[in-house]
Short mmCIF file of C-alpha atoms in Angstrom, two decimals:
data_model
loop_
_atom_site.label_atom_id
_atom_site.label_comp_id
_atom_site.label_asym_id
_atom_site.label_seq_id
_atom_site.Cartn_x
_atom_site.Cartn_y
_atom_site.Cartn_z
CA MET A 28 211.49 157.92 49.16
CA PRO A 29 209.43 157.77 52.39
CA VAL A 30 206.92 160.54 53.02
CA LEU A 31 204.69 161.45 55.92
CA ILE A 32 201.39 159.96 54.78
CA THR A 33 198.49 162.37 55.31
CA ASP A 34 195.00 162.96 53.93
CA LYS A 35 196.50 164.92 51.03
CA HIS A 36 197.73 161.61 49.58
CA LEU A 37 194.15 160.29 49.41
CA ARG A 38 193.61 161.59 45.90
CA LYS A 39 193.03 159.98 42.52
CA SER A 40 195.99 159.92 40.16
CA ASP A 41 196.61 158.87 36.58
CA THR A 42 198.65 155.85 37.69
CA ARG A 43 198.86 153.48 40.63
CA LYS A 44 201.05 154.90 43.39
CA THR A 45 202.65 153.49 46.53
CA TYR A 46 203.67 155.67 49.48
CA SER A 47 205.90 154.49 52.33
CA ASP A 48 205.49 156.31 55.63
CA SER A 49 208.46 158.16 57.12
CA LYS A 50 206.97 158.11 60.63
CA GLN A 51 206.16 154.40 61.00
CA GLN A 52 208.48 152.07 59.13
CA GLY A 53 206.53 149.50 57.09
CA PHE A 54 203.32 151.57 56.91
CA VAL A 55 202.25 151.81 53.25
CA LEU A 56 199.45 153.50 51.27
CA ARG A 57 198.52 152.32 47.78
CA THR A 58 196.28 154.36 45.49
CA THR A 59 194.59 153.59 42.16
CA PRO A 60 193.20 155.78 39.35
CA ASN A 61 189.72 154.60 40.40
CA GLY A 62 190.09 156.27 43.78
CA VAL A 63 190.71 153.16 45.91
CA PHE A 64 193.05 153.88 48.83
CA THR A 65 194.38 150.87 50.75
CA PHE A 66 196.64 150.71 53.81
CA TYR A 67 199.20 147.94 54.42
CA TYR A 68 201.95 146.98 56.81
CA GLN A 69 204.96 145.24 55.24
CA HIS A 70 208.14 143.82 56.76
CA LEU A 71 211.00 141.47 56.00
CA ASN A 72 210.26 137.87 56.97
CA LYS A 73 213.50 136.54 58.47
CA GLY A 74 212.42 132.95 57.86
CA THR A 75 211.74 133.28 54.13
CA GLY A 76 213.93 136.26 53.28
CA LYS A 77 210.91 137.82 51.54
CA ARG A 78 208.64 140.69 52.43
CA ASP A 79 205.26 139.89 53.98
CA TRP A 80 202.38 142.24 53.22
CA HIS A 81 199.48 142.52 55.69
CA LEU A 82 196.28 144.28 54.72
CA ILE A 83 195.10 146.85 57.27
CA GLY A 84 192.07 148.19 55.45
CA ALA A 85 190.75 150.71 52.95
CA TYR A 86 189.65 154.32 53.18
CA PRO A 87 187.13 155.57 54.39
CA GLU A 88 186.64 152.63 56.81
CA TRP A 89 190.20 153.31 57.91
CA GLY A 90 191.62 156.82 58.31
CA VAL A 91 195.33 157.61 58.04
CA GLY A 92 195.79 157.93 61.81
CA ALA A 93 193.97 154.70 62.70
CA ALA A 94 195.79 152.79 59.99
CA ARG A 95 199.19 154.07 61.20
CA ASN A 96 198.33 153.02 64.78
CA GLU A 97 197.44 149.53 63.53
CA ALA A 98 200.75 149.38 61.64
CA THR A 99 202.56 150.31 64.86
CA LYS A 100 200.85 147.42 66.69
CA LEU A 101 201.81 145.00 63.94
CA ALA A 102 205.41 146.26 64.04
CA ALA A 103 205.50 145.49 67.78
CA LEU A 104 204.37 141.93 67.06
CA VAL A 105 207.15 141.52 64.48
CA ALA A 106 209.70 142.83 66.98
CA GLY A 107 208.52 140.18 69.42
CA ASP A 108 208.89 137.41 66.77
CA LYS A 109 205.11 136.83 66.68
CA ASP A 110 203.31 135.31 63.70
CA ILE A 111 201.12 138.19 62.51
CA LYS A 112 199.03 136.09 60.14
CA GLN A 113 198.13 133.53 62.78
CA ILE A 114 197.37 136.17 65.40
CA ARG A 115 195.16 138.14 63.01
CA ARG A 116 193.29 135.01 61.96
CA GLN A 117 192.58 134.20 65.60
CA ARG A 118 191.53 137.78 66.30
CA THR A 119 189.19 137.84 63.29
CA THR A 120 187.65 134.53 64.24
CA ARG A 121 187.16 135.61 67.84
CA SER A 122 185.67 138.98 66.97
CA ARG A 123 183.25 137.47 64.43
CA ALA A 124 182.22 134.70 66.80
CA GLU A 125 181.66 137.09 69.69
CA GLY A 126 179.63 139.47 67.59
CA ILE A 127 176.91 137.28 65.98
CA THR A 128 173.78 136.14 67.78
CA LEU A 129 171.96 132.88 67.12
CA GLN A 130 169.16 134.88 65.47
CA GLN A 131 171.64 136.49 63.06
CA LEU A 132 173.29 133.12 62.43
CA HIS A 133 169.89 131.53 61.80
CA ASP A 134 168.81 134.28 59.37
CA GLU A 135 172.00 134.00 57.33
CA TYR A 136 171.78 130.19 57.31
CA MET A 137 168.15 130.22 56.16
CA ALA A 138 169.04 132.67 53.37
CA TYR A 139 171.74 130.21 52.33
CA CYS A 140 169.23 127.32 52.38
CA LYS A 141 166.72 129.26 50.25
CA GLN A 142 169.27 130.39 47.68
CA PRO A 143 168.24 129.09 44.22
CA VAL A 144 170.64 126.59 42.65
CA ASP A 145 170.55 124.56 39.46
CA ARG A 146 169.79 120.85 39.78
CA ARG A 147 169.09 118.23 37.13
CA TRP A 148 165.38 118.64 37.87
CA GLY A 149 165.41 122.43 37.60
CA LYS A 150 166.23 125.54 39.65
CA VAL A 151 165.29 124.89 43.27
CA PRO A 152 166.28 126.15 46.75
CA ARG A 153 169.68 124.86 47.89
CA LYS A 154 167.87 122.92 50.61
CA GLU A 155 164.41 122.04 49.37
CA THR A 156 163.35 121.20 52.93
CA TRP A 157 164.09 124.72 54.17
CA ARG A 158 160.58 125.10 55.60
CA GLY A 159 161.08 122.02 57.76
CA ILE A 160 164.50 123.30 58.83
CA GLY A 161 162.97 126.62 59.88
CA TYR A 162 160.27 124.82 61.86
CA ALA A 163 162.85 122.64 63.62
CA LEU A 164 164.87 125.71 64.67
CA LYS A 165 161.85 127.56 66.08
CA ARG A 166 162.34 126.53 69.74
CA PRO A 167 166.14 127.08 69.72
CA LEU A 168 165.44 130.64 68.55
CA GLU A 169 162.89 131.14 71.31
CA TRP A 170 165.45 129.98 73.88
CA TRP A 171 168.67 131.57 72.59
CA GLY A 172 167.76 133.99 69.78
CA HIS A 173 169.54 136.97 71.38
CA LYS A 174 172.41 134.92 72.79
CA VAL A 175 175.83 135.09 71.13
CA ALA A 176 176.11 131.92 69.07
CA SER A 177 179.60 131.08 70.33
CA GLU A 178 178.32 131.11 73.94
CA ILE A 179 175.86 128.27 73.37
CA THR A 180 177.29 125.18 75.07
CA PRO A 181 176.74 121.41 74.79
CA ALA A 182 174.91 121.65 78.13
CA ASP A 183 172.46 124.12 76.56
CA THR A 184 171.72 121.89 73.59
CA LYS A 185 171.37 118.87 75.89
CA GLU A 186 168.77 120.76 77.94
CA LEU A 187 166.88 121.64 74.75
CA TYR A 188 167.06 118.01 73.64
CA GLN A 189 165.68 116.75 76.94
CA SER A 190 162.77 119.22 76.75
CA TYR A 191 161.46 117.41 73.67
CA VAL A 192 162.06 114.00 75.23
CA ALA A 193 160.18 115.02 78.39
CA GLU A 194 157.21 115.98 76.22
CA GLY A 195 157.18 112.52 74.68
CA HIS A 196 158.65 113.58 71.32
CA PRO A 197 161.96 111.67 70.93
CA ALA A 198 161.82 111.74 67.12
CA GLN A 199 161.46 115.53 67.17
CA ALA A 200 164.31 115.78 69.68
CA ASN A 201 166.62 113.88 67.34
CA SER A 202 165.47 115.88 64.32
CA VAL A 203 165.99 119.29 65.98
CA ARG A 204 169.39 118.29 67.30
CA GLY A 205 170.40 117.10 63.84
CA GLN A 206 169.35 120.38 62.24
CA LEU A 207 171.21 122.39 64.89
CA HIS A 208 174.34 120.28 64.37
CA THR A 209 174.20 120.90 60.62
CA MET A 210 173.73 124.66 61.06
CA PHE A 211 176.72 124.92 63.41
CA VAL A 212 178.88 122.86 61.02
CA TRP A 213 177.94 125.43 58.37
CA ALA A 214 178.81 128.26 60.80
CA MET A 215 182.26 126.73 61.45
CA HIS A 216 183.23 126.76 57.76
CA ASP A 217 186.36 128.73 56.84
CA ASP A 218 184.27 131.23 54.90
CA ARG A 219 182.33 132.13 58.06
CA LYS A 220 183.98 130.98 61.30
CA TYR A 221 181.11 132.30 63.40
CA VAL A 222 181.81 129.61 66.00
CA ALA A 223 184.99 127.74 66.88
CA SER A 224 183.30 124.52 68.00
CA ASN A 225 180.00 122.73 67.56
CA PRO A 226 177.77 122.75 70.68
CA CYS A 227 176.03 119.60 69.37
CA PRO A 228 178.73 116.93 69.76
CA LYS A 229 178.06 113.33 68.85
CA PHE A 230 175.97 111.52 71.46
CA LEU A 231 176.86 108.19 72.95
CA GLU A 232 174.45 105.61 71.56
CA ASP A 233 172.84 105.08 74.97
CA ASP A 234 172.17 108.82 75.28
CA ILE A 235 170.10 109.00 72.10
CA ALA A 236 166.36 109.07 72.75
CA VAL A 237 164.74 105.87 71.51
CA GLU A 238 162.07 106.52 68.91
CA ARG A 239 158.88 104.55 68.67
CA ALA A 240 159.82 103.19 65.25
CA ASP A 241 163.02 101.71 66.70
CA ILE A 242 161.28 99.52 69.28
CA GLU A 243 157.85 98.84 67.81
CA ASP A 244 156.66 97.21 64.62
CA GLY A 245 155.02 99.65 62.26
CA ARG A 246 151.24 99.74 62.07
CA VAL A 247 149.84 97.11 59.68
CA LEU A 248 146.17 96.76 58.83
CA THR A 249 144.49 93.39 59.30
CA ALA A 250 142.36 91.85 56.56
CA ASP A 251 139.22 93.13 58.30
CA GLU A 252 140.69 96.63 58.60
CA ILE A 253 141.64 96.62 54.93
CA ARG A 254 138.03 95.86 54.01
CA THR A 255 136.81 98.54 56.41
CA PHE A 256 139.10 101.12 54.83
CA TRP A 257 138.56 100.13 51.20
CA PHE A 258 134.79 100.10 51.26
CA GLY A 259 134.44 102.71 54.02
CA VAL A 260 136.03 105.54 52.03
CA ASP A 261 133.44 104.85 49.30
CA ASP A 262 130.69 105.84 51.73
CA PRO A 263 129.38 109.28 50.66
CA ASN A 264 129.23 110.26 54.34
CA CYS A 265 132.93 109.49 54.89
CA PRO A 266 134.89 112.74 55.49
CA GLY A 267 137.12 114.10 52.76
CA ASP A 268 136.75 114.78 49.06
CA ARG A 269 136.63 111.90 46.62
CA LEU A 270 139.93 112.64 44.88
CA SER A 271 141.84 112.66 48.18
CA LYS A 272 140.39 109.30 49.15
CA LEU A 273 141.24 107.89 45.73
CA ALA A 274 144.83 109.11 46.17
CA LEU A 275 145.06 107.00 49.34
CA LYS A 276 143.70 103.99 47.48
CA LEU A 277 146.17 104.48 44.64
CA SER A 278 149.10 104.63 47.07
CA PHE A 279 147.86 101.39 48.66
CA THR A 280 147.61 99.52 45.34
CA THR A 281 150.83 100.81 43.73
CA LEU A 282 153.04 101.18 46.87
CA LEU A 283 153.96 104.66 45.67
CA ARG A 284 154.40 107.32 48.32
CA THR A 285 151.41 109.64 48.66
CA GLY A 286 153.70 112.54 47.74
CA GLU A 287 154.44 110.73 44.47
CA CYS A 288 150.80 109.84 43.80
CA VAL A 289 149.46 113.38 44.14
CA ALA A 290 152.17 114.67 41.78
CA ILE A 291 151.36 112.29 38.90
CA PRO A 292 151.03 114.46 35.77
CA ARG A 293 148.32 113.74 33.22
CA THR A 294 150.99 113.25 30.55
CA GLY A 295 152.65 110.59 32.72
CA VAL A 296 149.63 108.26 32.77
CA THR A 297 149.35 105.33 30.35
CA PRO A 298 147.17 102.19 30.49
CA SER A 299 150.11 100.17 31.80
CA ALA A 300 152.12 102.56 33.99
CA VAL A 301 152.51 105.99 35.55
CA THR A 302 155.68 108.08 35.43
CA ILE A 303 156.76 110.13 38.46
CA PRO A 304 158.81 113.26 37.57
CA LEU A 305 162.39 113.37 38.81
CA ASN A 306 161.76 116.42 41.01
CA ILE A 307 159.35 114.31 43.11
CA VAL A 308 161.38 111.07 43.26
CA LYS A 309 162.86 110.59 46.72
CA SER A 310 166.23 109.34 45.39
CA ARG A 311 166.57 112.21 42.87
CA ARG A 312 169.92 113.36 44.28
CA SER A 313 171.61 110.20 43.04
CA LYS A 314 173.60 110.77 39.86
CA LYS A 315 171.82 107.81 38.31
CA ALA A 316 168.34 108.89 39.37
CA ARG A 317 165.73 109.16 36.66
CA PRO A 318 161.94 109.64 36.60
CA VAL A 319 160.24 106.57 38.06
CA THR A 320 157.88 104.50 35.93
CA GLN A 321 155.59 102.36 38.09
CA PRO A 322 153.52 99.53 36.55
CA LEU A 323 149.78 99.58 37.16
CA ASN A 324 147.68 96.64 38.25
CA SER A 325 143.99 96.35 37.45
CA LEU A 326 142.90 98.02 40.68
CA ALA A 327 145.17 101.00 40.04
CA ARG A 328 143.81 101.34 36.51
CA GLU A 329 140.26 101.35 37.86
CA ILE A 330 141.17 104.02 40.40
CA LEU A 331 142.80 106.28 37.80
CA GLY A 332 139.81 105.79 35.53
CA GLU A 333 137.55 107.17 38.24
CA VAL A 334 140.04 109.94 39.03
CA PHE A 335 139.85 111.33 35.51
CA SER A 336 136.08 110.98 35.43
CA ILE A 337 135.99 113.70 38.09
CA GLY A 338 136.50 117.26 36.88
CA ASP A 339 138.46 118.17 33.77
CA PRO A 340 139.96 114.98 32.27
CA ASP A 341 142.66 117.04 30.48
CA ARG A 342 143.91 118.79 33.61
CA GLU A 343 147.66 118.96 34.31
CA TYR A 344 147.69 116.71 37.40
CA ALA A 345 145.68 113.62 38.28
CA PHE A 346 145.12 115.12 41.74
CA PRO A 347 144.91 118.91 41.32
CA GLY A 348 145.21 121.31 44.21
CA THR A 349 142.58 123.76 45.35
CA GLY A 350 142.62 127.32 46.65
CA ASN A 351 146.18 128.68 46.69
CA ARG A 352 147.36 125.47 44.99
CA LYS A 353 144.89 125.50 42.11
CA ASP A 354 147.76 125.64 39.58
CA LYS A 355 149.68 122.88 41.38
CA HIS A 356 149.03 119.34 42.52
CA MET A 357 147.32 118.38 45.76
CA ALA A 358 149.45 118.84 48.90
CA GLN A 359 150.66 115.55 50.37
CA HIS A 360 150.08 116.54 54.00
CA THR A 361 146.36 117.03 53.44
CA LEU A 362 145.94 113.25 53.09
CA GLY A 363 147.47 112.57 56.48
CA ARG A 364 145.34 115.27 58.09
CA MET A 365 142.21 113.88 56.45
CA LEU A 366 142.90 110.51 58.09
CA ALA A 367 144.03 111.73 61.50
CA ARG A 368 141.84 114.67 62.49
CA THR A 369 139.17 114.12 65.13
CA SER A 370 136.02 115.86 66.25
CA THR A 371 137.71 116.71 69.56
CA ASP A 372 140.75 118.55 68.15
CA LYS A 373 140.89 122.28 67.39
CA THR A 374 139.37 121.84 63.94
CA GLY A 375 136.36 119.99 65.32
CA GLN A 376 136.22 117.96 62.09
CA THR A 377 135.80 114.19 62.02
CA GLY A 378 138.57 112.39 60.17
CA VAL A 379 138.44 109.20 58.10
CA CYS A 380 139.89 107.01 60.87
CA GLU A 381 137.45 108.30 63.47
CA PHE A 382 134.53 107.85 61.07
CA LEU A 383 135.54 104.27 60.17
CA GLY A 384 136.62 103.26 63.68
CA LEU A 385 140.23 102.66 62.65
CA VAL A 386 142.97 103.43 65.18
CA ASP A 387 146.10 105.41 64.25
CA VAL A 388 146.22 104.66 60.53
CA THR A 389 148.48 106.88 58.43
CA PRO A 390 149.08 106.95 54.66
CA HIS A 391 152.45 105.33 55.35
CA ASP A 392 150.71 102.43 57.14
CA LEU A 393 148.74 101.65 53.98
CA ARG A 394 152.00 101.39 52.05
CA ARG A 395 153.53 99.22 54.76
CA THR A 396 150.50 96.92 54.72
CA ALA A 397 150.82 96.43 50.97
CA ALA A 398 154.52 95.58 51.41
CA CYS A 399 153.68 92.95 54.01
CA ILE A 400 151.13 91.35 51.67
CA LEU A 401 153.81 91.08 48.99
CA GLU A 402 156.16 89.40 51.46
CA GLN A 403 153.49 86.88 52.42
CA LEU A 404 152.96 86.12 48.74
CA GLY A 405 156.57 84.98 48.65
CA TYR A 406 158.37 88.00 47.23
CA SER A 407 161.89 88.80 48.42
CA ASP A 408 162.92 91.97 50.20
CA ALA A 409 164.83 93.02 47.08
CA ILE A 410 161.77 92.76 44.83
CA ILE A 411 159.55 94.49 47.40
CA GLY A 412 162.12 97.27 47.71
CA LYS A 413 162.11 97.78 43.95
CA VAL A 414 158.33 97.99 43.88
CA MET A 415 158.51 100.60 46.65
CA THR A 416 161.19 102.55 44.71
CA HIS A 417 163.65 102.19 47.57
CA LYS A 418 167.12 103.21 46.47
CA THR A 419 169.87 100.65 47.01
CA ALA A 420 173.48 100.57 45.91
CA ASP A 421 173.37 96.92 44.89
CA LYS A 422 170.91 94.23 43.86
CA ASP A 423 169.91 93.40 47.42
CA ALA A 424 167.08 95.00 49.36
CA ALA A 425 167.44 98.44 50.86
CA PRO A 426 167.65 98.13 54.69
CA VAL A 427 164.67 100.47 55.08
CA THR A 428 162.41 97.86 53.49
CA ARG A 429 163.10 95.24 56.18
CA ASP A 430 163.51 97.70 59.06
CA HIS A 431 160.36 99.74 58.62
CA TYR A 432 157.89 98.00 56.33
CA LEU A 433 157.88 94.22 56.71
CA VAL A 434 156.05 93.36 59.93
CA PRO A 435 155.14 89.80 61.05
CA VAL A 436 151.37 90.36 61.09
CA GLN A 437 149.22 87.93 59.10
CA ILE A 438 146.83 89.77 56.77
CA ILE A 439 145.86 87.38 53.99
CA LYS A 440 144.17 84.06 54.70
CA ARG A 441 146.81 81.83 53.09
CA PRO A 442 150.26 83.45 53.23
CA VAL A 443 152.76 81.98 50.80
CA ASP A 444 155.89 80.53 52.37
CA PRO A 445 158.61 80.56 49.68
CA ARG A 446 160.33 77.68 51.47
CA ILE A 447 157.38 75.39 50.59
CA LYS A 448 157.86 75.86 46.85
CA ALA A 449 161.62 75.40 47.18
CA LEU A 450 161.15 72.14 49.05
CA ASP A 451 158.54 70.95 46.50
CA ASP A 452 161.01 71.61 43.69
CA LEU A 453 163.68 69.67 45.57
CA ASP A 454 161.21 66.80 46.03
CA ASP A 455 160.57 66.65 42.25
CA ALA A 456 164.30 66.65 41.50
CA LEU A 457 165.01 63.83 43.92
CA ARG A 458 162.08 61.74 42.56
CA GLU A 459 163.45 62.16 39.04
CA ILE A 460 166.92 61.13 40.15
CA LEU A 461 165.59 58.11 42.04
CA GLY A 462 163.14 57.13 39.30
CA LEU A 463 160.13 57.51 41.56
CA PRO A 464 156.74 58.75 40.35
CA LEU A 465 156.45 62.50 40.44
CA GLY A 466 153.78 64.36 42.39
CA GLY A 467 153.50 62.12 45.43
CA THR A 468 150.67 62.31 47.89
CA LYS A 469 149.49 65.70 49.06
CA GLU A 470 147.98 64.32 52.23
CA LEU A 471 149.83 63.59 55.43
CA PRO A 472 149.79 59.81 56.06
CA ALA A 473 148.28 58.58 59.30
CA LEU A 474 150.86 58.74 62.04
CA PRO A 475 152.04 55.32 63.30
CA ARG A 476 151.34 54.36 66.86
CA LEU A 477 154.13 55.61 69.06
CA LEU A 478 156.51 52.89 70.11
CA THR A 479 157.13 52.62 73.80
CA ALA A 480 160.12 51.12 75.51
CA ALA A 481 159.75 47.40 76.21
#
């Protein structure tokens, strides 16, 4: 029997109770023995012949009077044949979108990125690159931090994008835009609905800033530059500590990434190979990914021998960190800084490149140079890609090998052309078929005198 719902009904009871309001038809209060008081509006759905229940809210966030007024509004919508569920979804989405700033959105997104999750290589942040994501979003926060996220438009993000391009940083422009796009996709998810649309729509191909790597061959060291680097870092006066310089040499001789080299554990070193833990391997997210075992050549073995002659030979990592990283391995970025810094920058410290007279050499360029040497020795893209631990879905080379590493710059004195061996093998086969002596002349016969028209 309907009753006039008042505050006196907001009391615990031994059983669950439901009260229907006598003043506003369809207004309902439900109570539980735990003291939870919830308000609803219910009505007969003419389309389904069943009763639809719509949650209004719970006490104390909602009082009896406010809840009854909300039920009255919902009853008016039903009388006008309106879809309450759809209208309330739109209202919720709009109110949430209008109420959250980009700063608030950013903070919640970063908390999501940092949240620990279980992976096959251990418990790690959901996005292990969260520091880089935070750095990429720094300027957007400076521009729009207090702006409502839903009010940011494609024109705003285009202006931000162009600011990086105007500064000569197209790669950063593309990276920041990509991170913004991902964050807004996250914000549009049904669990959040902070924005109704993404202000970073897909660019036309011609509108994308062209990066240097897309139009220029990557830096490759010449034979002279290789000698300058190899023997130059052995000079006691060359900037940088010995272990860091040996890490660069090891990357050059094994084609491992510097981030993989510095993380080599002592237990992963054998006379014939080194094993890179799965948590360092770049392709670790693949279901088939496993720790990488990279064979060692004689140069690499010599380098590792010297590495473990420095400091404690039983230490955890081949290249231990220092200072705040004394219990970890050396930080990868320190190798790039050691090469690139100059006496004229804010540190005032001379770097390896400046000391040796090398121009714009990065750790990645050493790896690229080694890949080019392998190509000129006749190895296929597929084999080179395997040596470089490039992930590929099939037996062919990963596109990144050809696109970013193999550059037509001659380094070694006598590059091997695989076509020459193939043609020599064909020559032997034809001579055998024809019954001719194998291994014909290796010299080019004298050219006959050119015939001229009579």
